[in-house]
C-alpha positions as a printed Julia matrix, in Angstrom:
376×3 Matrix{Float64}:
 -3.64  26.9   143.12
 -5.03  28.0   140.0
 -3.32  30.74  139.64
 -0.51  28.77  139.79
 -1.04  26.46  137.49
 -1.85  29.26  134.93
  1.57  30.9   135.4
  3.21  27.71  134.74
  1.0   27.61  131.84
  1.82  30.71  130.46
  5.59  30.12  131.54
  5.81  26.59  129.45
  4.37  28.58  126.48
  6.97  31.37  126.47
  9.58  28.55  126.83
  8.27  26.35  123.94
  8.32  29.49  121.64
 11.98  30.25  122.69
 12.76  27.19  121.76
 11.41  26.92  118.56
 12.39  30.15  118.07
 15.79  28.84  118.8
 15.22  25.58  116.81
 14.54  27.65  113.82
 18.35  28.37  113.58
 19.85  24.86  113.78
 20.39  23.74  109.96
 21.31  19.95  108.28
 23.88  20.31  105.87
 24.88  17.5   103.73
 27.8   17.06  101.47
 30.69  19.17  102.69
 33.8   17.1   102.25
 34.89  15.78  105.34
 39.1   15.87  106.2
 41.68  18.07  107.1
 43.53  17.43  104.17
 41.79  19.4   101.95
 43.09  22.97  102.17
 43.48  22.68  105.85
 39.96  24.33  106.92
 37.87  22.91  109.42
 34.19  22.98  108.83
 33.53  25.76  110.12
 35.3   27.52  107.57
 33.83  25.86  104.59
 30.18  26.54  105.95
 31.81  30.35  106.94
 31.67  30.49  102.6
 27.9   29.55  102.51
 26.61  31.45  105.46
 28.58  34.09  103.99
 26.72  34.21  100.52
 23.13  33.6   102.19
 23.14  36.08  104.63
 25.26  39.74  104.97
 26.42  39.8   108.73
 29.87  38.56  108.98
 30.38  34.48  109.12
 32.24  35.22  112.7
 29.15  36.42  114.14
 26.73  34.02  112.84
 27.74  30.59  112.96
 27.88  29.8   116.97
 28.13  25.84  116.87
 29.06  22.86  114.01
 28.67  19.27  114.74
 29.51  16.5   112.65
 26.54  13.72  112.86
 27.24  10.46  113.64
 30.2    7.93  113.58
 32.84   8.34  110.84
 33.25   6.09  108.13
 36.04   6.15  105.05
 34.92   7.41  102.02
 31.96   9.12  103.64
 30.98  12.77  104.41
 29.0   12.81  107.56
 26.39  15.63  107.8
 27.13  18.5   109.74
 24.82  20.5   112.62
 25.04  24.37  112.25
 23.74  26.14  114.86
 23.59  30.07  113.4
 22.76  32.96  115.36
 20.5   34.45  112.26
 16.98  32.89  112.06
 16.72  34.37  108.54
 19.51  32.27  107.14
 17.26  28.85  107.19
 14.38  30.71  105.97
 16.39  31.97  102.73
 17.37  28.26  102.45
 13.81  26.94  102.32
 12.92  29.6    99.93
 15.51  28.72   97.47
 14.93  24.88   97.54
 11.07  25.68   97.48
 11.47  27.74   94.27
 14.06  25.43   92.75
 11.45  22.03   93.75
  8.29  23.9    91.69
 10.94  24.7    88.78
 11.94  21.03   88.99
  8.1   19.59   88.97
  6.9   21.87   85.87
  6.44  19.54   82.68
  8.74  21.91   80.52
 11.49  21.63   82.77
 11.92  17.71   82.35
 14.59  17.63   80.67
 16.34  20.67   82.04
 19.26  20.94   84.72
 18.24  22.99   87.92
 20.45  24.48   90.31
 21.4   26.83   93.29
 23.55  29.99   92.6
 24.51  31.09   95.43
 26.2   34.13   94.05
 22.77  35.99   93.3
 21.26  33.75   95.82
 18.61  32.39   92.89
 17.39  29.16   91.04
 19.09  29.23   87.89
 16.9   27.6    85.39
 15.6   28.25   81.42
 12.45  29.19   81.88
 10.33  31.43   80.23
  8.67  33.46   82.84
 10.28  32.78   86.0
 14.48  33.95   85.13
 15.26  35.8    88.83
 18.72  37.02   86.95
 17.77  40.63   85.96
 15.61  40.29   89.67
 19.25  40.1    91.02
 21.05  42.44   89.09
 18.58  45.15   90.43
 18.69  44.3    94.16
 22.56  44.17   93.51
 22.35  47.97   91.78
 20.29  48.78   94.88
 22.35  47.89   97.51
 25.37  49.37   96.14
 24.21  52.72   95.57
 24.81  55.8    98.05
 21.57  57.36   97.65
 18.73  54.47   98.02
 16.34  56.11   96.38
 14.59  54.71   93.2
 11.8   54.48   90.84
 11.28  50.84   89.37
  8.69  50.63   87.11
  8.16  47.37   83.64
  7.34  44.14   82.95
  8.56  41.73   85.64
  6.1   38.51   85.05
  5.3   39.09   88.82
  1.5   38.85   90.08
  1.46  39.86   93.84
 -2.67  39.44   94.47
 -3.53  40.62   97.66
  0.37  40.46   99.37
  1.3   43.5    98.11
 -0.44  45.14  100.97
  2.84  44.16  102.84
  4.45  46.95  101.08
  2.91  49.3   103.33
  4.31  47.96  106.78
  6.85  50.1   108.82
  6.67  52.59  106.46
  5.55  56.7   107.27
  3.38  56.93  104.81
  0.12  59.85  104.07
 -2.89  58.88  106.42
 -5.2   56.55  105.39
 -2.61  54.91  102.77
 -3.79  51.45  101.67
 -4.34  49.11   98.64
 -8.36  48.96   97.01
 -9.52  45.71   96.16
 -7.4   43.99   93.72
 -8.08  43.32   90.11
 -5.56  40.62   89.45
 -7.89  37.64   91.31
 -5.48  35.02   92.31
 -4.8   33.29   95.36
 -1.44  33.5    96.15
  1.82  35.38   94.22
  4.06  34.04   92.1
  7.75  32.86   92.27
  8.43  36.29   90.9
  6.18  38.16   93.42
  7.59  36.21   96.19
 11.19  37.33   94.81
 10.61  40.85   94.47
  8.73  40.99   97.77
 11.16  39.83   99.61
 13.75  42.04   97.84
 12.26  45.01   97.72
  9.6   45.26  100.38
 11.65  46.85  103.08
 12.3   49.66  101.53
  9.59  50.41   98.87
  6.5   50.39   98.42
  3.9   49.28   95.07
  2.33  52.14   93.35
 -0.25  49.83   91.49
 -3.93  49.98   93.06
 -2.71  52.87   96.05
 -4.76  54.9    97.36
 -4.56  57.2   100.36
 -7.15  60.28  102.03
 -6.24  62.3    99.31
 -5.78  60.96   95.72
 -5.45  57.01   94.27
 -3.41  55.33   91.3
 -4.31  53.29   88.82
 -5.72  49.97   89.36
 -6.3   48.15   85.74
 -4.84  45.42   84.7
 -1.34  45.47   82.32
 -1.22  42.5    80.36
 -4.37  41.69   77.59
 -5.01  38.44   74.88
 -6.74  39.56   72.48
 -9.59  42.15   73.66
 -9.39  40.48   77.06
 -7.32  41.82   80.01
 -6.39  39.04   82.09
 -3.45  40.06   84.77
 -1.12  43.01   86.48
  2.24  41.88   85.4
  3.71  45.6    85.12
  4.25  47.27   88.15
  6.0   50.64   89.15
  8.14  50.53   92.59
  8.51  53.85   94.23
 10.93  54.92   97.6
  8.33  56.47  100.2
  9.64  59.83   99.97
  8.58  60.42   96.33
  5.2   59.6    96.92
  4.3   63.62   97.35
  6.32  64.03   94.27
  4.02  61.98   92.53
  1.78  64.38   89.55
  0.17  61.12   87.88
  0.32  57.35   87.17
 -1.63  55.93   84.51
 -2.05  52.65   82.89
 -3.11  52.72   79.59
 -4.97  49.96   78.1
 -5.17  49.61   74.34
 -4.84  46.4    72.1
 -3.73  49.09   69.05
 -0.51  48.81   70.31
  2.18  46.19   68.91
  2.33  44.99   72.2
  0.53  42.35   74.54
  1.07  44.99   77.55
 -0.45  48.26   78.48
  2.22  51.31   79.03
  2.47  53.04   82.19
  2.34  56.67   82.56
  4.6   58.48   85.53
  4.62  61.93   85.75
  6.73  63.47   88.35
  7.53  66.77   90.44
 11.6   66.61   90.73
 11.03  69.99   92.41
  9.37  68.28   95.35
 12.53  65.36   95.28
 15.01  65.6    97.82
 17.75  63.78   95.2
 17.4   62.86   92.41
 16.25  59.06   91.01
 19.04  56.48   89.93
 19.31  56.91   85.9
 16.62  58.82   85.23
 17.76  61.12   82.26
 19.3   57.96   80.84
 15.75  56.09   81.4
 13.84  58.9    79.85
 15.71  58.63   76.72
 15.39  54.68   76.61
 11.84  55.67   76.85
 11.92  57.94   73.97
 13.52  55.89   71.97
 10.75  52.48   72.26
  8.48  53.77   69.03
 11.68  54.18   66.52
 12.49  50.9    68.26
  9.51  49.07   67.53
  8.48  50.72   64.44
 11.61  49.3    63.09
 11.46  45.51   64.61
  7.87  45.24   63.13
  9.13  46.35   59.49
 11.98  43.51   59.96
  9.86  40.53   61.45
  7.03  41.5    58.71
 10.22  41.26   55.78
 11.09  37.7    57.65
  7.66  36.85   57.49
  7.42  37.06   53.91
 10.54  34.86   52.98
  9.72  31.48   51.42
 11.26  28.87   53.42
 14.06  26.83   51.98
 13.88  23.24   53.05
 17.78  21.3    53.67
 17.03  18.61   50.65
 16.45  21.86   48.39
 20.49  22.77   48.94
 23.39  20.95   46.59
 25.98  20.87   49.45
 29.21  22.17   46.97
 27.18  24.77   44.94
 26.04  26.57   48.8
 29.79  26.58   49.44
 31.16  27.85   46.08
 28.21  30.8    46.54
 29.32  31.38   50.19
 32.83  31.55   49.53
 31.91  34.4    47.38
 30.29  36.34   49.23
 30.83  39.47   51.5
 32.4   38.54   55.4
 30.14  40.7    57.77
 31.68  43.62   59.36
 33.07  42.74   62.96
 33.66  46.18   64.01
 31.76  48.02   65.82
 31.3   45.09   67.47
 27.36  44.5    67.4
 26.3   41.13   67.84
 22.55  41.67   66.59
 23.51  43.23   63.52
 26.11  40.6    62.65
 23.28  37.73   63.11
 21.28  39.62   61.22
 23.9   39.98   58.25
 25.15  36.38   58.64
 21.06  34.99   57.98
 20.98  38.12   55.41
 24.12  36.0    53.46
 22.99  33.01   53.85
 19.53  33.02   52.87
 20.34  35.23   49.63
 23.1   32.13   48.61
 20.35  29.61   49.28
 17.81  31.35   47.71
 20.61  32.06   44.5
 22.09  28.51   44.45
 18.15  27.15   44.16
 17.04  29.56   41.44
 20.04  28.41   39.42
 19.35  24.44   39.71
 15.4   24.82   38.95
 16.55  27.0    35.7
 19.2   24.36   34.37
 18.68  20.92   35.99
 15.47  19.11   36.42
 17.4   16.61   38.66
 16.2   16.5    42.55
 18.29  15.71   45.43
 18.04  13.65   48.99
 19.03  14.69   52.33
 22.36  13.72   52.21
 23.3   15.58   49.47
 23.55  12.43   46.95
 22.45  12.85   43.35
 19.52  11.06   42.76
 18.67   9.74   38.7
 15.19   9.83   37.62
């Protein structure tokens, strides 16, 4: 007898976790515009478009039931039942509307429009430190190149804590491969960790803080304020097969640098690569290039810097215009969009700066905001 009873035990446990298992692929969707009338598609075919953009296996093979819910009304879209046969498509649904409800609840977001793009299946918002845009554009490059291989290594605002040790799961990797204690103390990642682990943790793994039998990486934090290093938000993203390729990685902390993040150093063996990494001769020179780069940015802000501000009620509205219609029209071609701001504020503060010397030399008559002469 009790034997029995603890097969039906075990027997109403497997069946309660089939069917939540099963449960976990029935999904609510409101709004879809009810009627045959509009392009002739039942609703299976407009939810075909969404399950389409959320998940890669063919709409065909994943939707398996729709019901509309409840009685039908005029002028009123009943929700609709899916029943898919992916689990992962309602878990890439909560993740979106999680992400987009903690953009929604931050104070500098208050007055800012959040949405849902389901193109690059991301939370398209303004904010500062959490824009998943270039995020897409990357896993987009990835999974339309032919080789698969890569090296992804900057600044990506992402702080992964201790969950980047699910980088190392079903992967063949040297014995004895794992993560030391992490330096970054927080308790959970980011939106941006969250992101990239779910994009890229399948088929890479984090080079920050590994270590294996043999050798280790670098485990110091990337990001400083003032003389005080605070967080990892620069990480390098390596395929498992370069790993033996792998001569150093170093990260280099130094406030001297016109820069609030430390540089990473990777030094590889391309002897030892099977193919060759996406870009990299095209990357190297990028990298080359970051001191002229920045050498030159700092001698411009420090010249902006230096500029006396000119304040609206200091401008005679007519005299700007006569000095502006005298003046040189930027060069359109090459086309160049940062140098023709820069000319266009170049022009504008020299005829400001022209048009003010010339009324405190001849006129001891001040102006309002509106541009009305004013007697004294």
């Amino acid at each position: 007898m009790i034997r029995q009873s603890q097969v039906i035990k075990q027997h109403q446990i497997f069946m309660e976790k089939i069917d939540a298992k099963d449960r976990e692929k029935n999904l609510i969707v409101t709004g879809v515009p009810e009627g045959a009338y509009l392009d002739a598609e039942t609703d299976e075919e407009k939810l075909a478009k969404i399950v389409e953009k959320l998940d890669r296996i063919e709409p065909s093979d994943a939707i398996i039931r729709v019901k509309r819910l409840g009685a039908q009304a005029p002028d009123k879209n009943r929700p609709i039942l899916l029943h898919c046969g992916i689990s992962g498509f309602r878990t890439e649904w909560r993740r979106l509307f999680e992400v987009k409800e903690a953009e929604e609840k931050k104070p500098e977001n208050a007055e800012k429009r959040i949405r849902i793009d389901l193109r690059k299946r991301q939370v398209i918002c303004d904010g500062q430190f959490h824009s998943f845009a270039p995020l897409a554009e990357m896993k987009n490059k990835m999974s339309t190149s032919p080789k698969r291989i890569f090296i992804i290594i900057g600044d990506m605002n992402a702080r992964f804590g201790e969950s980047r040790t699910g980088f190392l799961q079903g992967k063949f990797l040297p014995r004895a491969t794992h993560y030391r204690a992490c330096c970054d103390k927080i308790s959970s990642p980011n939106l941006n960790a969250k992101y990239i682990m779910s994009a890229l943790q399948p088929s890479m793994v984090m080079l920050n803080n590994l270590s294996s039998a043999s050798r280790g990486f670098s485990e110091k934090l990337t990001f400083h304020q003032g003389q005080r290093w605070i967080s990892e938000l620069d990480t390098c993203f390596i395929s498992p097969e370069y790993i033996s390729a792998i001569i150093s990685f170093g990260v280099h902390q130094t406030p001297l640098l016109p820069s609030d993040h430390a540089p990473i150093n990777l030094n590889i063996n391309t002897e030892k690569c099977r193919s060759q990494p996406e870009d990299l001769t095209e990357t190297l020179l990028r990298a080359e290039n970051l001191h002229s780069i920045q050498t030159a940015t700092s001698a411009k802000e420090e010249i902006m810097q230096k500029r006396k501000p000119i304040r609206m009620h200091e401008i005679d509205q007519d005299m700007i215009c006569e000095e502006l219609r005298g003046a040189d029209t930027p060069a359109l071609e090459p086309f160049n969009p940062d140098q023709i701001a820069e000319d266009l504020n170049e022009i504008l503060y020299t005829s400001a700066m022209s048009e003010i010397g010339y009324i405190l030399t001849v006129s001891v008559e001040t102006w309002d905001f509106n541009f009305h002469k004013v007697t004294q």
